């Protein structure tokens, strides 16, 4: 029974670790909280709750997984908002009382100091509302992503676009048609013989009181009418107004607020307090416009129980006309009815969407609403998917009936794309001057098509051509013809059909490309195009001529064997011919003529040898560059020529630096004009350019190595070139070499060798995984371990077993172990002790812990089964 409890506890801990590991393994480094939908944030919250995390712990875990601090703050805000929405899922908009007292108070408190006011009254916080609307749109977008396509309603985004507010311009001149009402402020300025300024607020009865004039009723009058009335009233007091010596100007100061009501299919129905300069579009923008069932074509403005204006939003969307967008008055009502007919336009149109259609409009109008057909549309017919009383039906409407067809509610119009095929296309390709596609004229024949293509090229293969033709079932047929006989008219011409493809090959397409190779002692060896009558002399000229060390004798030509005996073990694999020519490449009647695929090899002259040089530097009497005089010249010989070692020399630290192996690169080829061509075989024409550059680089690198950079301007370039060529440090024992010349340790010299004899070295360098890499003064009493301790000892990551020492002459010796004892190599002056580091260790993460607990659970299960 105890084993069962232990097993259950182990399984419980494993499940907790797995759930926490699943949440912790998520990476949040690239997550943008603003791009997450509410559904995705809720999913993240549920994921954290399933792992046992609170909101604070979830945010900490997101920060640990790489989420930036500003994104964590945004995540905190989003989580708090979603928690609040969970308690109150619907945001209600309160309607204001009919007496409007609260609105008036609020309107008065929001009046601007500039004299004009635009007040949205009891509108909810727009930023909060926009976030809610954004969340709803995200849900629709998710449905779209999973295949539940929901087409958008045309015009639905107009009043939800933050970039289009329709707010009235409060800094414009006072409109003459503006109707004055209570709470409007009039600015009256007298100038001329009489100077006076008045700021008068229109009373609730629509009157103002002018000094020396009395009460003047202006309520319900336009600015123009009120100006005439005030001028007439003041003319009795100010006589200058009659003779023109005094002028009066009347403008609006603070603008009153009006209260309007939006009813019907509105996103946010209710009462709104707006500026008295507001229009219908201002009110629609404040309320979010029509909802999913609202009409965009029949929005009504009701004033004193009468419809004073009907707005068609499509006039603004399609033409930019604000027909019917009148200025609102206090207590106006905007009613948005339910749409009557709505259809969907999809497929190859410029603006697919849901469109509202009036009874007087046709399918042609709907096509105009959608912006017309796209450039790939099939315009002959449109498929109409209709809804009947029982089921759906499909109808085809031809182009002639677009203006006659009356759209029905629920219609879906599908505009298909044109077919990806040609009605009258033929094609010719190959050895003609103008290959390509041509129009299939009535009665077009093969000969006529060849003439349309400007005739055959000189390299056309005249014995055969073929036509690729489609049968009636779209299977492929091949028709061969004699090109020469068709053109001469001795064979019956072939009428062409739609989608015929005529192919006339070139003679070069039907054989391998003829090439010849030249190798050896020429300036630009490689592969060249073969030409009839090509001789060895012409090929050598194309290859840049002989090198200085080349011999014109015993030139070898390797030729392909075409009739060898396949059953003979001694059958020839190539014919080898040897010829001799004059060095000046003079034209001779008996010149050897090459054949395709010949390989020409130019030999070096017997006994020809270029100079080879080495450099001796350091502690010798005469350091410098020395030319190798004999093939068997050795290190001891050149040291002797350099005058021997100085008294300060350290022979044990002498080293030999030798150039590395040659670098083999991909090669190109040259055509008969000497132009580079890509992609022939290795070792051929690429040397025409690349090998020469490689030789130049090698010479420069050797010169740099031999001269030590003296007299060379671009030393950085030469350093890089020398690095690319590579060099090997050869460990030599100069002491034994000088004691026993010509011995096996006394190496033969090669071109570019650098022999370095240092001064008596006095330090030992310790580097790698030690606490303080340093140079330490050499002492013959110290061991390798003593020098490492002198550098602070090993670091925690040091690979003690892999420590090694490199001596001044380039040789290397490593640490050895006998039983439990480390046998460190001897340390010499100028040596470098290097301690490598261990390979990186993979830390045991959550996955490793899960594996351990899984193993323990398995062992526990096995023990329980065994004990039973």
Coordinates of C-alpha atoms in Angstrom, one line a residue, residues 344-700:
X344 CA -23.1 40.5 -52.3
X345 CA -20.6 41.1 -55.2
X346 CA -17.6 38.8 -55.2
X347 CA -15.0 37.5 -57.6
X348 CA -13.2 39.6 -60.2
X349 CA -14.4 43.1 -59.2
X350 CA -12.4 45.9 -57.9
X351 CA -14.3 46.3 -54.6
X352 CA -16.0 43.1 -53.5
X353 CA -18.4 43.7 -50.6
X354 CA -22.1 43.7 -49.5
X355 CA -24.1 46.5 -51.2
X356 CA -27.4 48.0 -50.4
X357 CA -29.7 48.4 -53.5
X358 CA -32.7 50.6 -54.0
X359 CA -35.8 49.5 -55.8
X360 CA -34.9 51.7 -58.8
X361 CA -31.4 50.3 -59.3
X362 CA -30.2 47.4 -61.5
X363 CA -27.3 44.9 -61.6
X364 CA -25.4 47.4 -63.6
X365 CA -25.6 49.9 -60.7
X366 CA -24.3 47.2 -58.3
X367 CA -21.3 46.6 -60.7
X368 CA -20.6 50.4 -60.5
X369 CA -20.8 50.2 -56.7
X370 CA -18.1 47.5 -56.8
X371 CA -15.8 49.8 -58.9
X372 CA -16.4 47.8 -62.1
X373 CA -14.7 44.6 -63.3
X374 CA -11.1 43.8 -62.7
X375 CA -8.7 43.3 -65.6
X376 CA -9.1 39.5 -65.5
X377 CA -12.9 39.4 -65.2
X378 CA -15.1 37.3 -67.4
X379 CA -17.6 40.0 -68.4
X380 CA -19.9 38.0 -70.8
X381 CA -21.9 36.6 -67.9
X382 CA -22.4 36.8 -64.2
X383 CA -23.5 34.0 -62.0
X384 CA -26.3 34.9 -59.6
X385 CA -27.0 32.8 -56.5
X386 CA -30.5 33.5 -55.4
X387 CA -32.6 32.6 -52.3
X388 CA -36.1 31.2 -53.0
X389 CA -38.8 30.3 -50.4
X390 CA -37.4 26.8 -50.1
X391 CA -33.9 26.7 -51.4
X392 CA -31.2 28.4 -53.4
X393 CA -31.0 28.6 -57.1
X394 CA -28.4 29.8 -59.6
X395 CA -29.0 32.0 -62.6
X396 CA -26.7 33.3 -65.4
X397 CA -27.2 36.9 -66.4
X398 CA -25.7 37.9 -69.7
X399 CA -24.0 41.3 -70.3
X400 CA -27.0 42.5 -72.4
X401 CA -29.3 42.1 -69.4
X402 CA -27.1 43.8 -66.7
X403 CA -29.2 47.0 -66.9
X404 CA -32.5 45.0 -66.9
X405 CA -31.9 42.6 -64.0
X406 CA -33.5 43.8 -60.7
X407 CA -31.4 42.7 -57.7
X408 CA -33.3 40.7 -55.0
X409 CA -32.4 40.7 -51.3
X410 CA -29.8 38.0 -50.6
X411 CA -28.5 37.8 -54.1
X412 CA -24.8 36.8 -54.5
X413 CA -23.1 37.8 -57.7
X414 CA -20.0 35.8 -58.7
X415 CA -17.8 37.3 -61.4
X416 CA -15.4 34.7 -62.7
X417 CA -12.0 35.1 -64.2
X418 CA -11.3 34.7 -67.9
X419 CA -9.8 31.4 -69.2
X420 CA -6.1 31.1 -69.2
X421 CA -5.9 30.2 -72.8
X422 CA -5.5 31.8 -76.2
X423 CA -8.1 31.5 -79.0
X424 CA -5.6 32.1 -81.9
X425 CA -2.1 31.4 -80.8
X426 CA 0.7 29.4 -82.5
X427 CA 4.4 29.3 -81.5
X428 CA 7.6 28.7 -83.3
X429 CA 11.0 28.2 -81.6
X430 CA 14.5 27.1 -82.5
X431 CA 16.7 28.1 -85.4
X432 CA 14.6 31.0 -86.8
X433 CA 15.4 34.7 -86.6
X434 CA 12.3 35.7 -84.6
X435 CA 11.1 32.8 -82.4
X436 CA 8.0 33.4 -80.3
X437 CA 4.2 33.4 -80.4
X438 CA 2.2 34.5 -83.4
X439 CA -1.4 35.1 -84.4
X440 CA -3.2 32.2 -86.1
X441 CA -4.5 33.8 -89.2
X442 CA -7.2 32.0 -91.2
X443 CA -5.5 29.4 -93.4
X444 CA -2.0 29.9 -91.8
X445 CA 0.4 27.2 -92.9
X446 CA 3.8 26.0 -91.6
X447 CA 5.7 27.7 -94.4
X448 CA 3.9 31.0 -93.8
X449 CA 4.7 30.8 -90.1
X450 CA 8.4 30.3 -90.9
X451 CA 8.3 33.3 -93.2
X452 CA 6.5 35.3 -90.4
X453 CA 9.5 34.5 -88.2
X454 CA 11.9 36.1 -90.8
X455 CA 13.1 32.7 -92.1
X456 CA 15.6 30.1 -90.9
X457 CA 19.0 30.8 -89.4
X458 CA 22.1 29.5 -91.2
X459 CA 22.6 26.7 -88.6
X460 CA 19.1 25.3 -89.0
X461 CA 18.8 21.5 -89.2
X462 CA 17.0 21.1 -92.5
X463 CA 16.3 17.3 -92.4
X464 CA 13.7 17.3 -89.8
X465 CA 11.4 19.5 -87.7
X466 CA 8.3 18.7 -85.6
X467 CA 5.0 20.2 -84.6
X468 CA 3.6 19.6 -81.1
X469 CA -0.2 19.6 -81.5
X470 CA -3.1 19.2 -79.1
X471 CA -5.7 16.6 -80.0
X472 CA -9.4 17.2 -79.4
X473 CA -9.1 15.4 -76.1
X474 CA -6.1 17.6 -75.1
X475 CA -3.7 14.7 -75.6
X476 CA -0.4 15.4 -77.3
X477 CA 0.4 14.6 -80.9
X478 CA 3.7 15.0 -82.7
X479 CA 3.9 15.7 -86.5
X480 CA 7.3 15.5 -88.2
X481 CA 8.2 17.2 -91.4
X482 CA 11.2 17.8 -93.7
X483 CA 12.1 21.5 -93.3
X484 CA 14.0 21.8 -96.6
X485 CA 11.2 20.2 -98.7
X486 CA 8.5 22.4 -97.0
X487 CA 10.4 25.5 -97.9
X488 CA 11.1 24.4 -101.5
X489 CA 7.5 23.3 -102.0
X490 CA 8.3 19.7 -102.9
X491 CA 6.3 18.5 -99.9
X492 CA 2.8 19.4 -99.1
X493 CA 2.5 22.3 -96.7
X494 CA 0.8 21.7 -93.3
X495 CA -2.1 23.9 -92.1
X496 CA -1.7 25.0 -88.5
X497 CA -4.1 24.8 -85.7
X498 CA -4.6 26.6 -82.4
X499 CA -1.8 26.0 -79.9
X500 CA 0.5 24.4 -82.4
X501 CA 4.2 24.6 -81.4
X502 CA 6.7 24.3 -84.2
X503 CA 10.3 23.4 -83.3
X504 CA 13.2 23.7 -85.8
X505 CA 16.5 22.6 -84.2
X506 CA 19.9 24.0 -84.8
X507 CA 22.7 21.7 -85.9
X508 CA 24.6 22.7 -82.7
X509 CA 21.6 21.5 -80.6
X510 CA 22.0 17.9 -82.0
X511 CA 25.7 17.4 -81.2
X512 CA 28.2 18.0 -78.4
X513 CA 29.8 21.4 -78.3
X514 CA 33.2 21.1 -80.0
X515 CA 36.1 22.1 -77.8
X516 CA 39.9 21.7 -77.7
X517 CA 42.1 21.8 -74.6
X518 CA 45.7 23.1 -74.2
X519 CA 47.8 22.6 -71.2
X520 CA 51.3 23.1 -70.0
X521 CA 53.8 25.8 -70.7
X522 CA 51.5 28.4 -72.4
X523 CA 50.5 31.7 -70.8
X524 CA 46.7 31.1 -70.8
X525 CA 46.1 27.3 -70.7
X526 CA 42.4 26.2 -70.9
X527 CA 39.5 25.1 -73.1
X528 CA 38.7 26.8 -76.3
X529 CA 36.0 26.6 -79.0
X530 CA 36.9 24.4 -81.9
X531 CA 36.9 25.8 -85.4
X532 CA 37.4 24.0 -88.7
X533 CA 41.0 24.2 -89.9
X534 CA 42.3 25.0 -86.4
X535 CA 46.1 24.3 -86.1
X536 CA 48.4 23.9 -83.2
X537 CA 49.9 27.3 -84.0
X538 CA 46.5 29.0 -83.9
X539 CA 45.6 27.3 -80.6
X540 CA 48.9 28.4 -79.0
X541 CA 48.3 31.9 -80.2
X542 CA 44.8 31.9 -78.6
X543 CA 46.4 30.6 -75.4
X544 CA 48.7 33.7 -75.3
X545 CA 51.8 32.1 -76.8
X546 CA 54.6 30.0 -75.2
X547 CA 56.0 30.6 -71.8
X548 CA 59.7 31.4 -71.6
X549 CA 60.5 27.8 -70.5
X550 CA 58.4 26.1 -73.1
X551 CA 59.8 23.9 -75.9
X552 CA 58.2 23.8 -79.3
X553 CA 59.4 20.2 -79.7
X554 CA 57.7 17.1 -78.6
X555 CA 54.2 18.7 -78.4
X556 CA 51.8 15.9 -77.5
X557 CA 48.2 15.7 -78.9
X558 CA 45.8 13.3 -77.3
X559 CA 42.9 12.3 -79.6
X560 CA 39.7 10.4 -78.9
X561 CA 39.4 6.8 -80.1
X562 CA 36.2 6.3 -82.0
X563 CA 36.6 2.7 -83.3
X564 CA 38.3 0.9 -80.4
X565 CA 37.9 -2.8 -79.7
X566 CA 35.5 -3.0 -76.7
X567 CA 36.4 -6.7 -76.1
X568 CA 40.1 -6.2 -76.0
X569 CA 41.9 -5.6 -72.6
X570 CA 44.7 -3.9 -74.5
X571 CA 42.4 -1.7 -76.6
X572 CA 43.5 1.9 -77.1
X573 CA 41.9 4.6 -75.0
X574 CA 43.4 7.5 -76.8
X575 CA 45.6 8.2 -79.8
X576 CA 48.8 10.1 -78.8
X577 CA 50.6 12.1 -81.5
X578 CA 53.9 14.0 -81.1
X579 CA 54.8 17.0 -83.4
X580 CA 57.3 19.8 -83.4
X581 CA 56.8 23.3 -84.6
X582 CA 58.8 26.5 -84.9
X583 CA 58.9 28.8 -81.9
X584 CA 57.8 31.8 -83.8
X585 CA 54.5 30.1 -84.9
X586 CA 55.1 30.8 -88.6
X587 CA 52.4 29.5 -91.0
X588 CA 53.5 26.3 -92.7
X589 CA 51.8 24.3 -95.4
X590 CA 52.2 21.1 -93.4
X591 CA 50.7 22.5 -90.2
X592 CA 49.1 19.9 -88.0
X593 CA 45.3 20.3 -88.1
X594 CA 43.4 19.7 -84.9
X595 CA 40.2 17.8 -84.4
X596 CA 37.3 18.3 -81.9
X597 CA 38.1 17.3 -78.3
X598 CA 41.9 17.1 -78.9
X599 CA 44.1 17.8 -75.8
X600 CA 47.4 19.6 -76.5
X601 CA 50.2 19.4 -74.0
X602 CA 53.2 21.8 -74.2
X603 CA 56.3 20.6 -72.4
X604 CA 59.0 22.5 -70.5
X605 CA 62.4 22.8 -72.1
X606 CA 65.0 20.4 -70.8
X607 CA 67.1 21.9 -68.0
X608 CA 65.0 25.1 -67.7
X609 CA 64.8 26.3 -64.1
X610 CA 63.5 29.5 -62.5
X611 CA 65.2 31.1 -59.6
X612 CA 64.2 30.1 -56.1
X613 CA 64.8 32.2 -53.1
X614 CA 64.7 31.8 -49.3
X615 CA 65.1 34.3 -46.5
X616 CA 67.3 34.0 -43.4
X617 CA 66.4 36.5 -40.7
X618 CA 67.3 37.0 -37.0
X619 CA 70.6 36.3 -35.3
X620 CA 72.9 35.5 -38.3
X621 CA 75.8 37.6 -39.4
X622 CA 74.3 38.5 -42.8
X623 CA 70.5 38.2 -42.7
X624 CA 68.7 38.6 -46.0
X625 CA 67.4 36.9 -49.1
X626 CA 69.4 34.1 -50.6
X627 CA 68.9 32.3 -54.0
X628 CA 69.0 28.5 -53.9
X629 CA 72.0 27.5 -56.1
X630 CA 71.7 23.7 -56.0
X631 CA 68.8 21.4 -55.9
X632 CA 70.2 19.7 -52.9
X633 CA 71.0 22.9 -50.9
X634 CA 70.0 22.5 -47.3
X635 CA 69.4 24.6 -44.1
X636 CA 73.0 24.2 -43.0
X637 CA 74.3 25.5 -46.3
X638 CA 72.3 28.7 -46.3
X639 CA 73.2 29.3 -42.6
X640 CA 76.8 29.0 -43.6
X641 CA 76.3 31.4 -46.5
X642 CA 74.7 33.8 -44.0
X643 CA 77.9 33.9 -42.0
X644 CA 76.7 31.6 -39.2
X645 CA 75.0 32.4 -35.9
X646 CA 75.7 35.4 -33.7
X647 CA 76.7 35.2 -30.0
X648 CA 73.2 36.2 -29.0
X649 CA 71.5 33.6 -31.1
X650 CA 69.1 31.0 -29.6
X651 CA 69.5 28.0 -31.9
X652 CA 67.0 25.9 -30.1
X653 CA 64.3 28.4 -30.9
X654 CA 65.1 28.6 -34.6
X655 CA 62.1 27.9 -36.9
X656 CA 61.3 27.3 -40.6
X657 CA 58.2 28.8 -42.2
X658 CA 57.3 27.0 -45.4
X659 CA 54.5 28.0 -47.9
X660 CA 51.4 25.9 -47.8
X661 CA 49.9 23.7 -50.5
X662 CA 48.6 25.3 -53.7
X663 CA 45.0 26.4 -53.7
X664 CA 42.8 24.7 -56.3
X665 CA 40.0 26.8 -57.6
X666 CA 37.1 26.2 -60.0
X667 CA 37.9 27.1 -63.6
X668 CA 36.2 28.8 -66.5
X669 CA 36.8 28.6 -70.2
X670 CA 37.4 31.0 -73.1
X671 CA 35.6 31.1 -76.4
X672 CA 37.3 31.8 -79.7
X673 CA 37.0 35.6 -79.1
X674 CA 38.9 35.3 -75.8
X675 CA 35.8 35.9 -73.7
X676 CA 35.3 34.0 -70.4
X677 CA 32.7 31.3 -70.4
X678 CA 31.4 29.5 -67.3
X679 CA 31.1 25.9 -66.3
X680 CA 33.5 23.6 -68.1
X681 CA 35.7 21.0 -66.4
X682 CA 38.2 21.6 -63.7
X683 CA 41.7 22.6 -64.6
X684 CA 40.8 24.0 -68.0
X685 CA 40.0 27.6 -69.1
X686 CA 39.7 29.1 -65.6
X687 CA 43.5 29.2 -65.5
X688 CA 43.4 31.7 -68.4
X689 CA 42.6 34.4 -65.8
X690 CA 42.5 32.9 -62.4
X691 CA 45.8 30.9 -62.4
X692 CA 47.7 33.9 -63.6
X693 CA 46.3 36.0 -60.8
X694 CA 47.1 33.2 -58.4
X695 CA 50.7 33.1 -59.6
X696 CA 50.9 36.9 -59.2
X697 CA 49.5 36.7 -55.7
X698 CA 51.9 34.0 -54.8
X699 CA 54.9 36.0 -56.0
X700 CA 53.7 39.0 -54.0

